[in-house]
mmCIF file of C-alpha atoms in Angstrom:
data_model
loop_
_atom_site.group_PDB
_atom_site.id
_atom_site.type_symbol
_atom_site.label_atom_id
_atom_site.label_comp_id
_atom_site.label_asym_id
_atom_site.label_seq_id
_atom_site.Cartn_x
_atom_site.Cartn_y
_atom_site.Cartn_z
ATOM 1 C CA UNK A 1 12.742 43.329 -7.296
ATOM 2 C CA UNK A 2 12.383 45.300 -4.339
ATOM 3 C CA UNK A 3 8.754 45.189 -3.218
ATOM 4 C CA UNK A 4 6.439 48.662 -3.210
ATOM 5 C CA UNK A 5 5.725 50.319 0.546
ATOM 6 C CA UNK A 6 1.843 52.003 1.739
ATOM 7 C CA UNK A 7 3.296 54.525 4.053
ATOM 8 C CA UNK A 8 1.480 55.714 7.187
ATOM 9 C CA UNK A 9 4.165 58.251 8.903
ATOM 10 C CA UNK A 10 3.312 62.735 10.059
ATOM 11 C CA UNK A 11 2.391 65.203 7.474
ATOM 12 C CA UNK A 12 5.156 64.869 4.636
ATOM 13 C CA UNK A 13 7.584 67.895 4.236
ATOM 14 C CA UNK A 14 8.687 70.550 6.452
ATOM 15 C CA UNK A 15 11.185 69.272 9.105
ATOM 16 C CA UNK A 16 11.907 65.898 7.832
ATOM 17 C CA UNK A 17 11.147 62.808 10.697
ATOM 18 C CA UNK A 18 13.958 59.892 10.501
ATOM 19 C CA UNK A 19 10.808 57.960 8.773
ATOM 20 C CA UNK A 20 10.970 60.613 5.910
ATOM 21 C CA UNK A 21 14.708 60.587 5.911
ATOM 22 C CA UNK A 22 14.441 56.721 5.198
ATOM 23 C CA UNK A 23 11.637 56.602 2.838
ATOM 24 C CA UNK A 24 12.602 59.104 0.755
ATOM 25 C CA UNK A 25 15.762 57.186 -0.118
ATOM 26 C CA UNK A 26 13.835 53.676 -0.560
ATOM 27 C CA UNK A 27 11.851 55.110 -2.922
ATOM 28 C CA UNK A 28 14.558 55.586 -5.315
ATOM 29 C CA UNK A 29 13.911 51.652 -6.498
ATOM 30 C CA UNK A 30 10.291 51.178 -5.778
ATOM 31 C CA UNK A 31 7.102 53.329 -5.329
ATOM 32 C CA UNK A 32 5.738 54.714 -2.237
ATOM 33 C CA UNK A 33 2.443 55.477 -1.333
ATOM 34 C CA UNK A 34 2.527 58.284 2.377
ATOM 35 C CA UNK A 35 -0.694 58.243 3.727
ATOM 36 C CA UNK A 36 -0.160 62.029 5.619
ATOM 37 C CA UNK A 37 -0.876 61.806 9.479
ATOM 38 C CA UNK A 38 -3.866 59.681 11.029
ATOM 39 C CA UNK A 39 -3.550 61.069 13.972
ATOM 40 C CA UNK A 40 -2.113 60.014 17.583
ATOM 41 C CA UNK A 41 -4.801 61.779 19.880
ATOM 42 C CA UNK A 42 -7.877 62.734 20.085
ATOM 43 C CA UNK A 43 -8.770 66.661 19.674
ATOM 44 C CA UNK A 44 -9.866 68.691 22.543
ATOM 45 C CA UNK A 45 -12.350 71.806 22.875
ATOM 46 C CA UNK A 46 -9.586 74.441 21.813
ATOM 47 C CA UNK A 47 -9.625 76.515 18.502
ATOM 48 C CA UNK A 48 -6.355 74.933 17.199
ATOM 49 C CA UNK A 49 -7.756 71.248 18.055
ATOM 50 C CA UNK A 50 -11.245 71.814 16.175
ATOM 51 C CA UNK A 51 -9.278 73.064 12.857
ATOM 52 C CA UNK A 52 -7.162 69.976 12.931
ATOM 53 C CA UNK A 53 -9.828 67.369 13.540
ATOM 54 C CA UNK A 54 -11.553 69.254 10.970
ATOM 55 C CA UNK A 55 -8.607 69.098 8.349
ATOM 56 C CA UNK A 56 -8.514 65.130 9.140
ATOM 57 C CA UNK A 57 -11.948 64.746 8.423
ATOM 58 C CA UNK A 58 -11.912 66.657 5.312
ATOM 59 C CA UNK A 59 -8.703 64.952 4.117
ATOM 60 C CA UNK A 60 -6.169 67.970 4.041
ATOM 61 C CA UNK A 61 -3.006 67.789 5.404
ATOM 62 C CA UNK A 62 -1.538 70.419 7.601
ATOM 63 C CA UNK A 63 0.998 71.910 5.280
ATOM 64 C CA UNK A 64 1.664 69.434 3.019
ATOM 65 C CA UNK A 65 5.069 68.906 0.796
ATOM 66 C CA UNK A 66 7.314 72.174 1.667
ATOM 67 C CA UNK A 67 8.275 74.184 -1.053
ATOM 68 C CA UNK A 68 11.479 74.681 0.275
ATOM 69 C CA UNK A 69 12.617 70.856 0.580
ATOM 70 C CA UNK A 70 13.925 69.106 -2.196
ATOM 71 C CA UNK A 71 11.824 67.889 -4.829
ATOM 72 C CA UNK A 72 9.657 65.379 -3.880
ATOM 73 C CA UNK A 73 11.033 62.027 -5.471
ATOM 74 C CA UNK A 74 8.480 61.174 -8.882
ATOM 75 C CA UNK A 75 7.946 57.436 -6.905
ATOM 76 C CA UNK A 76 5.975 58.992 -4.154
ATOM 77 C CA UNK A 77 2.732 59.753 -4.224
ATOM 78 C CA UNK A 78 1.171 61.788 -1.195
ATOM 79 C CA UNK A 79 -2.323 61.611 0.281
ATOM 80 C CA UNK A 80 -4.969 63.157 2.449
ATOM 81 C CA UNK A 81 -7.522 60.692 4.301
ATOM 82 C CA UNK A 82 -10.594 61.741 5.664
ATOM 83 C CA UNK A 83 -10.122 60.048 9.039
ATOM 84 C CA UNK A 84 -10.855 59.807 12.809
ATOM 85 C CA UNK A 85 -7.984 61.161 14.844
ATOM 86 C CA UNK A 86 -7.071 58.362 17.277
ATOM 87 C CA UNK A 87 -10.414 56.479 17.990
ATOM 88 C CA UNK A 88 -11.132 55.153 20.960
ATOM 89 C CA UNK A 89 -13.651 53.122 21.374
ATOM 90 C CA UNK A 90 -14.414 49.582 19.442
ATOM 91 C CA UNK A 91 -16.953 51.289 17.169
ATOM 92 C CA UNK A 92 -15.271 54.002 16.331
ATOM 93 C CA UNK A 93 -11.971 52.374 15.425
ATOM 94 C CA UNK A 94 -14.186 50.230 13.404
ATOM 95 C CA UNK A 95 -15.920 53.415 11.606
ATOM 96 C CA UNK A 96 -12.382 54.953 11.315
ATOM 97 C CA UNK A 97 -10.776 51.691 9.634
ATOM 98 C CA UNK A 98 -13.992 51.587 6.904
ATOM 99 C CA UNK A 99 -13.454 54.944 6.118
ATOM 100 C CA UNK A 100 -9.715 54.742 5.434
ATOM 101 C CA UNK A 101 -9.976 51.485 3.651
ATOM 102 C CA UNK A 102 -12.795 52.656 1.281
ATOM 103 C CA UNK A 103 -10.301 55.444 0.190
ATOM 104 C CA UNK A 104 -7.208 53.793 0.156
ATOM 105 C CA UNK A 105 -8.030 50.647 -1.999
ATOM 106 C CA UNK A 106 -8.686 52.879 -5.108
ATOM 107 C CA UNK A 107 -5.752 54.634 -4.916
ATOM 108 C CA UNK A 108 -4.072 51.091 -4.273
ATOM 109 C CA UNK A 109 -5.825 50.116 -7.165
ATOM 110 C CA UNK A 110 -4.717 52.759 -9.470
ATOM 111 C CA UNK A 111 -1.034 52.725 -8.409
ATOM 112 C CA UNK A 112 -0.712 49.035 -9.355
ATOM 113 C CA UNK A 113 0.699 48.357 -5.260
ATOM 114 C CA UNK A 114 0.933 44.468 -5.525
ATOM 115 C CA UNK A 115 1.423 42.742 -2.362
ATOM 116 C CA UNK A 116 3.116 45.712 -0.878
ATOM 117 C CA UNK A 117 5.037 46.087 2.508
ATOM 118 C CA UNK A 118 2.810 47.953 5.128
ATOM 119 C CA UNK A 119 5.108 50.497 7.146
ATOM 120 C CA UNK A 120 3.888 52.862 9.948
ATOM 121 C CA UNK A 121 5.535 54.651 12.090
ATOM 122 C CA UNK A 122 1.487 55.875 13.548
ATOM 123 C CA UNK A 123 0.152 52.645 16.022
ATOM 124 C CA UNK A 124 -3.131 53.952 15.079
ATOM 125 C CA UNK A 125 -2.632 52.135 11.822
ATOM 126 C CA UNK A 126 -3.003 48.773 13.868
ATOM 127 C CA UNK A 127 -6.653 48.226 12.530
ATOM 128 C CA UNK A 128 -5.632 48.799 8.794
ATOM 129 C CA UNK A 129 -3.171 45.589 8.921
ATOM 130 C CA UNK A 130 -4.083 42.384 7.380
ATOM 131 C CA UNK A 131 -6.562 44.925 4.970
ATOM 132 C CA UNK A 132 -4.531 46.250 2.207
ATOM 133 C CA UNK A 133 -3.039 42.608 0.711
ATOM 134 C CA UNK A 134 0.303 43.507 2.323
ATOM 135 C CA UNK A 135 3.325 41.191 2.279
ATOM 136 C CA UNK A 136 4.549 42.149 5.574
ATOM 137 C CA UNK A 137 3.778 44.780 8.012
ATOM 138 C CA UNK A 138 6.362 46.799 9.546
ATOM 139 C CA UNK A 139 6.396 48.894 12.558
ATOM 140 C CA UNK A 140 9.202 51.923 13.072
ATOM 141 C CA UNK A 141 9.142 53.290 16.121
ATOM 142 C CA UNK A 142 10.859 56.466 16.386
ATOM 143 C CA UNK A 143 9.648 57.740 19.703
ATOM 144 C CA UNK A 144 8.365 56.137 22.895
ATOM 145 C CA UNK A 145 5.093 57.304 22.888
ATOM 146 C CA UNK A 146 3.941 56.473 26.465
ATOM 147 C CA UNK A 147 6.127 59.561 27.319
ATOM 148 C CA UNK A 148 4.419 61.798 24.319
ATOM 149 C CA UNK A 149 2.885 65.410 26.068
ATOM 150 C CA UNK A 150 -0.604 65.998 24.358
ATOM 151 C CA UNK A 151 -1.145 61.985 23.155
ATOM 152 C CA UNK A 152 -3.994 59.891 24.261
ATOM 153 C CA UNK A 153 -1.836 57.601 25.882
ATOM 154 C CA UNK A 154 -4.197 54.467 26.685
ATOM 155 C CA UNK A 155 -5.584 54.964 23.544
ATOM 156 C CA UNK A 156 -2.003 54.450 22.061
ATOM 157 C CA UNK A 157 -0.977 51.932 24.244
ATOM 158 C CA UNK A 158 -4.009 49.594 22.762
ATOM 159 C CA UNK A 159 -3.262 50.544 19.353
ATOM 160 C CA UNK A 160 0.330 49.752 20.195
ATOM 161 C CA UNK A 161 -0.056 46.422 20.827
ATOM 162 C CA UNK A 162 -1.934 44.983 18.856
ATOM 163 C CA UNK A 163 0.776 46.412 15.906
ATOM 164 C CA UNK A 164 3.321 45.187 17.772
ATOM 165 C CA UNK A 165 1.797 41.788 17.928
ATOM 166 C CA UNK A 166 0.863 41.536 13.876
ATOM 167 C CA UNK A 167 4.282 43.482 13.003
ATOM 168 C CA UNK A 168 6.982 40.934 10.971
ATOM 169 C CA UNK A 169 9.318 43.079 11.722
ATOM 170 C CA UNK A 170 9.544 46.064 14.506
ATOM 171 C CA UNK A 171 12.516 48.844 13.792
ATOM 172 C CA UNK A 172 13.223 50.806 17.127
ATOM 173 C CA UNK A 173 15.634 54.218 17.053
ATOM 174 C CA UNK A 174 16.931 53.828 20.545
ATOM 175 C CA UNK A 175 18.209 50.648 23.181
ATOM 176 C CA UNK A 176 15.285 52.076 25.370
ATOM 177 C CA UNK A 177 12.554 51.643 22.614
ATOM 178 C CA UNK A 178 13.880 48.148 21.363
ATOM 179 C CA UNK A 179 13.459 46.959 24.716
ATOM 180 C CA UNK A 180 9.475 47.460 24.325
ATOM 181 C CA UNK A 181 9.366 44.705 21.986
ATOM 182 C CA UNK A 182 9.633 41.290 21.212
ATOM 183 C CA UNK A 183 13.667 40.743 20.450
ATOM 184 C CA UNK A 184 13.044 38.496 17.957
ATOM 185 C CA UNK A 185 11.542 40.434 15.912
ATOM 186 C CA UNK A 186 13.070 44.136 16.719
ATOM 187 C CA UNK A 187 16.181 45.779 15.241
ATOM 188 C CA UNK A 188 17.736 48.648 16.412
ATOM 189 C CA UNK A 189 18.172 51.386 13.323
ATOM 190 C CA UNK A 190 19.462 54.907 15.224
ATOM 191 C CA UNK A 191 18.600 57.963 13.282
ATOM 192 C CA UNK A 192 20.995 59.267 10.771
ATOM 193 C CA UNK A 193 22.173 62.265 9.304
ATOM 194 C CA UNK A 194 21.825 64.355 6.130
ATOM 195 C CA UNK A 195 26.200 64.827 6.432
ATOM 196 C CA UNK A 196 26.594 65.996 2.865
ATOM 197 C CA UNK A 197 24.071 68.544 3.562
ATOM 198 C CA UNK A 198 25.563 69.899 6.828
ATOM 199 C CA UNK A 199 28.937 69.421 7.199
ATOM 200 C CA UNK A 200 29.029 71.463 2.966
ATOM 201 C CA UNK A 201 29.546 74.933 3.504
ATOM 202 C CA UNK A 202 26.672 77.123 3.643
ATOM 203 C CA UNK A 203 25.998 80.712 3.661
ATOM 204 C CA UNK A 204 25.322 82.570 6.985
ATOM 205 C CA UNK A 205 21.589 83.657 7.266
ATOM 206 C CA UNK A 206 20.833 87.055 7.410
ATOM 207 C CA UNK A 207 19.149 86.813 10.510
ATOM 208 C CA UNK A 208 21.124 85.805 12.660
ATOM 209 C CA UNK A 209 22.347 88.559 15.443
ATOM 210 C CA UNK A 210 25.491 90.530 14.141
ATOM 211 C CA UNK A 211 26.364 92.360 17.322
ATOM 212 C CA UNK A 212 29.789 91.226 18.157
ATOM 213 C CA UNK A 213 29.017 88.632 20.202
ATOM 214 C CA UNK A 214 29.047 84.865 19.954
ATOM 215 C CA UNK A 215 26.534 83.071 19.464
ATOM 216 C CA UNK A 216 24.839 80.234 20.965
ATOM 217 C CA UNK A 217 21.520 78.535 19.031
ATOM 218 C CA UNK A 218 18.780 75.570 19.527
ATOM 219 C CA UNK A 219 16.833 74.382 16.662
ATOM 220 C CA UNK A 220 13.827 71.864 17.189
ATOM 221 C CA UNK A 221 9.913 72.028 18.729
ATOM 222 C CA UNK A 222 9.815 74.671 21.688
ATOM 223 C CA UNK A 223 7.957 71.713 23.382
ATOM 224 C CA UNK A 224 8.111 70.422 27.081
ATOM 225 C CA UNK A 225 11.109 68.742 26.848
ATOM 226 C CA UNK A 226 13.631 71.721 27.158
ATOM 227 C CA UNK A 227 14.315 72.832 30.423
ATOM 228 C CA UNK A 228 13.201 76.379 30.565
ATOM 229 C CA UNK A 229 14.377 77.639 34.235
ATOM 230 C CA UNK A 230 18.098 76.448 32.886
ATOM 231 C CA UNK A 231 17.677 78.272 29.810
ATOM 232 C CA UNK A 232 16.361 81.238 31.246
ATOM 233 C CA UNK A 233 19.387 81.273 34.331
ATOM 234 C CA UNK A 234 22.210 80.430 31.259
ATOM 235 C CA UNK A 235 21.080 83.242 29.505
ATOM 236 C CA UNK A 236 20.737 85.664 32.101
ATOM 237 C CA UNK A 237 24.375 84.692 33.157
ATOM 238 C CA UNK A 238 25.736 85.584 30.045
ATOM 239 C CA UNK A 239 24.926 89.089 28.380
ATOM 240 C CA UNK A 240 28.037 88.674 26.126
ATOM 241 C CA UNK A 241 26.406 85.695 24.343
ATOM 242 C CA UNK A 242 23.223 85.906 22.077
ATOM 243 C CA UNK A 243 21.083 82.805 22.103
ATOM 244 C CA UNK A 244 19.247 81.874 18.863
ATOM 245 C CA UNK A 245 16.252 79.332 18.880
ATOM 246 C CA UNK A 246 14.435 78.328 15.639
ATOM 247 C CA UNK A 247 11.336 75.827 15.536
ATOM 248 C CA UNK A 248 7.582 75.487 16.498
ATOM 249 C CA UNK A 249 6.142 76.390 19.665
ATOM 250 C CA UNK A 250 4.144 73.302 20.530
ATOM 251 C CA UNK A 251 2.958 75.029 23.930
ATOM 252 C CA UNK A 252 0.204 77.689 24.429
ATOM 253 C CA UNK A 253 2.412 80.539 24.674
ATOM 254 C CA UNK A 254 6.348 81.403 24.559
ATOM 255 C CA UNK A 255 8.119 80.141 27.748
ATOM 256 C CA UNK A 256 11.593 81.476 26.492
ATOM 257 C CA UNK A 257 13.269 84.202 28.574
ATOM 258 C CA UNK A 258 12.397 87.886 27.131
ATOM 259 C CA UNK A 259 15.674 89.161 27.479
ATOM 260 C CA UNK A 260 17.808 91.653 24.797
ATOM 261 C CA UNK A 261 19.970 88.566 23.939
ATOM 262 C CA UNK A 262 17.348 86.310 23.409
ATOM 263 C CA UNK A 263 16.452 85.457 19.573
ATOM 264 C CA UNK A 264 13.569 83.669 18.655
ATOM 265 C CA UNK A 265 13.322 83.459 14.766
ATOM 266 C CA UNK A 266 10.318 80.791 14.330
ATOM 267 C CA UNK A 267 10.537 77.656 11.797
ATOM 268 C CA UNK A 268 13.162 77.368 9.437
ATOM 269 C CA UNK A 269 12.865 74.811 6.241
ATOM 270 C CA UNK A 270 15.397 71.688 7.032
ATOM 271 C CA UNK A 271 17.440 73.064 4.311
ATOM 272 C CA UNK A 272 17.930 76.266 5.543
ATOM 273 C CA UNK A 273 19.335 75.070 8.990
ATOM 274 C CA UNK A 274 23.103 74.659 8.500
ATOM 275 C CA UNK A 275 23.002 78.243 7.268
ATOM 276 C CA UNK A 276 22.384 78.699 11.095
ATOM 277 C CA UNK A 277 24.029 75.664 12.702
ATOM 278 C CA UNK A 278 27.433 76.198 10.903
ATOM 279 C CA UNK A 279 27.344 79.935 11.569
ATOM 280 C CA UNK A 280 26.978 79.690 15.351
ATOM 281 C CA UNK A 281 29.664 79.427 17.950
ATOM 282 C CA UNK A 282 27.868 76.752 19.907
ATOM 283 C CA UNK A 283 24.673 74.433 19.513
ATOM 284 C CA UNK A 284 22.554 73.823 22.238
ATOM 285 C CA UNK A 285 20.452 70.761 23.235
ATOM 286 C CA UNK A 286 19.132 72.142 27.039
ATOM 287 C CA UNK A 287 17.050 69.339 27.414
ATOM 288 C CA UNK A 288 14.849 68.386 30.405
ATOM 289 C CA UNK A 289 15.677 64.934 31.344
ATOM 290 C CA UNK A 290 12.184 63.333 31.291
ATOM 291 C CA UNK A 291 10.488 60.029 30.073
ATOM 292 C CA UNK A 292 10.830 61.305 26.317
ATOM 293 C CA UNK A 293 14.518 62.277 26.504
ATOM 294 C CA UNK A 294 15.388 58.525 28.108
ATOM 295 C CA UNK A 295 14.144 56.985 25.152
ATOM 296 C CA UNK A 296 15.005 59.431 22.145
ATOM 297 C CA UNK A 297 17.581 59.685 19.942
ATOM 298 C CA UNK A 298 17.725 63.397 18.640
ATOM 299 C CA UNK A 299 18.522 64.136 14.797
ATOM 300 C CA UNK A 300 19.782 67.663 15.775
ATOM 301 C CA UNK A 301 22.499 65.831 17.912
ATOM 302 C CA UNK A 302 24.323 64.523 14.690
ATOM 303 C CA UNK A 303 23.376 67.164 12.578
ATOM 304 C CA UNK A 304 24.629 69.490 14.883
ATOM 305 C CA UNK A 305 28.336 67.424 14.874
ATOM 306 C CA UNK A 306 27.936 67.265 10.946
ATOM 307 C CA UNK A 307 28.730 71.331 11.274
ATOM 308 C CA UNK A 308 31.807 70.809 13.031
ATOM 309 C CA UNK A 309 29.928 72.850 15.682
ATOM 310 C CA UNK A 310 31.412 72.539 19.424
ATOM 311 C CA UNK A 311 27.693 70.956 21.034
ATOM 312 C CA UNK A 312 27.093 71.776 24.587
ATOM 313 C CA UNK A 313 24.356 69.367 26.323
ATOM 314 C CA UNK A 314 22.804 68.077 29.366
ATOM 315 C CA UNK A 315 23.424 64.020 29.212
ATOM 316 C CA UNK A 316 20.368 61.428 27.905
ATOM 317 C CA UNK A 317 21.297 58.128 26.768
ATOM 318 C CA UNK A 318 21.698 58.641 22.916
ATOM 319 C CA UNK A 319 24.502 60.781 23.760
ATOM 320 C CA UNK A 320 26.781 58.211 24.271
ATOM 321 C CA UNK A 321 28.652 57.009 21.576
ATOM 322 C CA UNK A 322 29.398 60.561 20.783
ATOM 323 C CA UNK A 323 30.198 61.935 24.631
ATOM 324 C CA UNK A 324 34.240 62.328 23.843
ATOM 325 C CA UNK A 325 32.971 64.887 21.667
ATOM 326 C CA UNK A 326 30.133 67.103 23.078
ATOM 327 C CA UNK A 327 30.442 69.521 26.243
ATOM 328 C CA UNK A 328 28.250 67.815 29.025
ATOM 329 C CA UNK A 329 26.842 69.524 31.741
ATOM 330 C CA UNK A 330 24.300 69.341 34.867
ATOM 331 C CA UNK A 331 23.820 72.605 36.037
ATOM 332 C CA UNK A 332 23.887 76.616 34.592
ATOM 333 C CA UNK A 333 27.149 77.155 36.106
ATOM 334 C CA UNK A 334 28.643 74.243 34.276
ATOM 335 C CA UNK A 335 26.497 75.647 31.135
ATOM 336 C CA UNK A 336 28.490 78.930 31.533
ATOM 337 C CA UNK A 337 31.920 77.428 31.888
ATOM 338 C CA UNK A 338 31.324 75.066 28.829
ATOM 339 C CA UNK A 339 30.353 78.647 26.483
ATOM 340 C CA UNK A 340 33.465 79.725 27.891
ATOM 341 C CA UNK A 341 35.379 76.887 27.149
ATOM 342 C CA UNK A 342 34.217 76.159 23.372
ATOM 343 C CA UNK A 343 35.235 79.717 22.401
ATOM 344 C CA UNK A 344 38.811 79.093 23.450
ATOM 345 C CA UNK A 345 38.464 75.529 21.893
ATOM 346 C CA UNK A 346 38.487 74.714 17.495
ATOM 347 C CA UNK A 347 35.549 73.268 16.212
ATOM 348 C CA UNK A 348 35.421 69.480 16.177
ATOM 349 C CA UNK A 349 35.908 67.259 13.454
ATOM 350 C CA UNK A 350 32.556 66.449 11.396
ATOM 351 C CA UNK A 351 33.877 63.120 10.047
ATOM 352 C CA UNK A 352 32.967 61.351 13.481
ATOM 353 C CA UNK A 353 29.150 60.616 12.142
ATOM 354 C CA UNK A 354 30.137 60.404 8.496
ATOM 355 C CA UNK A 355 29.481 56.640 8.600
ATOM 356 C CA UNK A 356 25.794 57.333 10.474
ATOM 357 C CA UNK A 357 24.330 59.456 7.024
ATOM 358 C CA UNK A 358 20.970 58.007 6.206
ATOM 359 C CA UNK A 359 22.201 56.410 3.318
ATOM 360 C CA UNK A 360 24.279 54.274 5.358
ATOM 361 C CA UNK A 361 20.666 53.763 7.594
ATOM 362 C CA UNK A 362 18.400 53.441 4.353
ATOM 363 C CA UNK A 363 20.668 50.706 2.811
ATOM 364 C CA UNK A 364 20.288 48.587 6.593
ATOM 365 C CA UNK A 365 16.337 49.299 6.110
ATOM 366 C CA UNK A 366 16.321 47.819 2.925
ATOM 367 C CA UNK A 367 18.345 44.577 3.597
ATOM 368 C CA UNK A 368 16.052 44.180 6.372
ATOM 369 C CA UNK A 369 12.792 44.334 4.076
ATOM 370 C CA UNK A 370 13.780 42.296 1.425
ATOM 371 C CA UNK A 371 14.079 39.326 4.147
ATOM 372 C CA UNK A 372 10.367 39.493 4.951
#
């Protein structure tokens, strides 16, 4: 019988995170209890960072389950903790941890969660381990989050390792992040991809640019790691393209290029993106090579070869079992060429990450739990 999992992970719904991808899927043979987003920083004077410390400690999500998604799956139950965002110092940590515990046990409690496996993918659920009569305690580390723009990083870095330390088992998504950890205890699970969902044909959103021209797009968090001044010199250099992005800006203002070719569209719902992706004459990942980039492993990359989609890129370390098959390049010159080059060029064949869907990634997962 496959045992029950108390889930501390981001805000369920919207753009799905690998941990949602996985979960979701686990909890078609046991129940799941998501405990939405503790937190990973502390908030700072600003408008947007007094709301959200205020939704934490009122116990409301920041969006909750998208009504776009797919159903949420009847085993999972969702909730919102009244919480301190990433606490700091000994007393507060301790005055977070009672408050989360006094909630959680109840619902515990009235779920009938016996002995269940603890898995977060948040270090700040370090001080909640050895508190909720787990089995085991799992940590899944999907980003490296020394590297993290806007994250109280020696606040993290505490929390970190003391879960590392009481962690049975430690699931990493890239070499770079596996190599944080105690080998013994650390597998590496790469992130997968929804194939049936993107590589099925799918209607071409309305708005999308119909001018005649090709199109290159991005989708994922306008955020510090794309590299702006190559963006901005790619796009000048090429009036017969039109360059879509979709996503969140997670900076205080718009840093792409205000030029007549240049789309901007905001979020999309996960389900919605291959009516973009597969419509598109080239998808973009213009990233800036920083400390993030080293250690991630991005799920647009194999969602965007799931399309069949020629991918142009600047290189990062995930990209290499799948380099034979993406357009690398180092500078805008080499970006230009490669826009050139894919419109000449047929799209690529989708079957190449077939065998890396999440089901393929959830059934791994689940061997690996049952041996705690």
């Amino acid at each position: 019988m496959n045992r029950d999992l108390i889930v501390f992970g981001e805000d369920f719904g919207g753009l799905p995170s690998s941990t949602q991808h996985i979960v979701s899927r686990l909890a078609h043979d046991r129940k799941i209890l998501w405990v939405n987003s503790i937190g990973l920083r502390q908030p700072k004077l600003n408008k947007h960072d007094v709301k959200r410390a205020l939704s934490k400690l009122l116990g409301r999500g920041k969006g909750g389950y998208s009504s776009h998604a797919k159903p949420l799956p009847e085993n999972i139950t969702i909730v919102n903790l009244k919480t301190i965002p990433a606490p700091r110092s000994s007393w507060a940590r301790e005055l977070a941890k009672s408050l989360l515990l006094s909630q959680l046990k109840p619902i515990i409690d009235k779920l009938n969660l016996v002995k269940p496996i603890l898995w977060t993918s948040l270090p700040t659920a370090a001080d909640l381990c050895g508190h909720l009569d787990e089995s085991a305690v799992v940590y899944y580390c999907g980003d490296d989050f020394s590297s993290l723009a806007g994250v109280d990083h020696d606040t993290i870095a505490s929390h970190e390792s003391k879960l590392a330390n009481i962690a049975d088992l430690i699931l990493g998504a890239s070499p770079a992040i596996c190599e944080k950890f105690d080998s013994r205890k650390t597998t590496l699970i790469p992130h997968g991809v929804d194939y049936e969902l993107f590589s099925q044909p799918a209607q071409r959103a309305i708005d999308l640019p119909n001018n005649n021209k090709p199109i290159a797009g991005f989708y994922g968090s306008i955020s510090q790691w794309l590299n702006y001044e190559l963006i901005a010199s790619v796009c000048l250099a090429n009036p017969n393209w039109d360059f879509v992005f979709i996503g969140p800006v997670e900076l205080e203002f718009n840093p792409l290029p205000k030029l007549s070719n240049v789309y901007y569209l905001g979020p999309k719902p996960h389900d919605a993106l291959p009516s973009y992706s597969q419509h598109w004459d080239a998808s973009l990942l213009p990233f800036k090579l920083n400390e993030q980039i080293l250690a991630c492993s991005p799920l647009k990359l194999m969602e965007y070869l799931a399309t069949g989609t020629p991918v142009v890129t600047t290189p990062f370390p995930a990209l290499e079992p799948y380099k034979q098959h993406v357009n690398l390049v180092n500078t805008a010159a080499e970006f230009s060429q490669a826009l050139n080059h894919v419109l000449n060029k047929s799209s690529i064949n989708s079957e190449i990450v077939r065998s890396d869907s999440w089901d393929a990634r959830t059934q791994a997962v689940s061997r690996l739990l049952e041996t705690l």
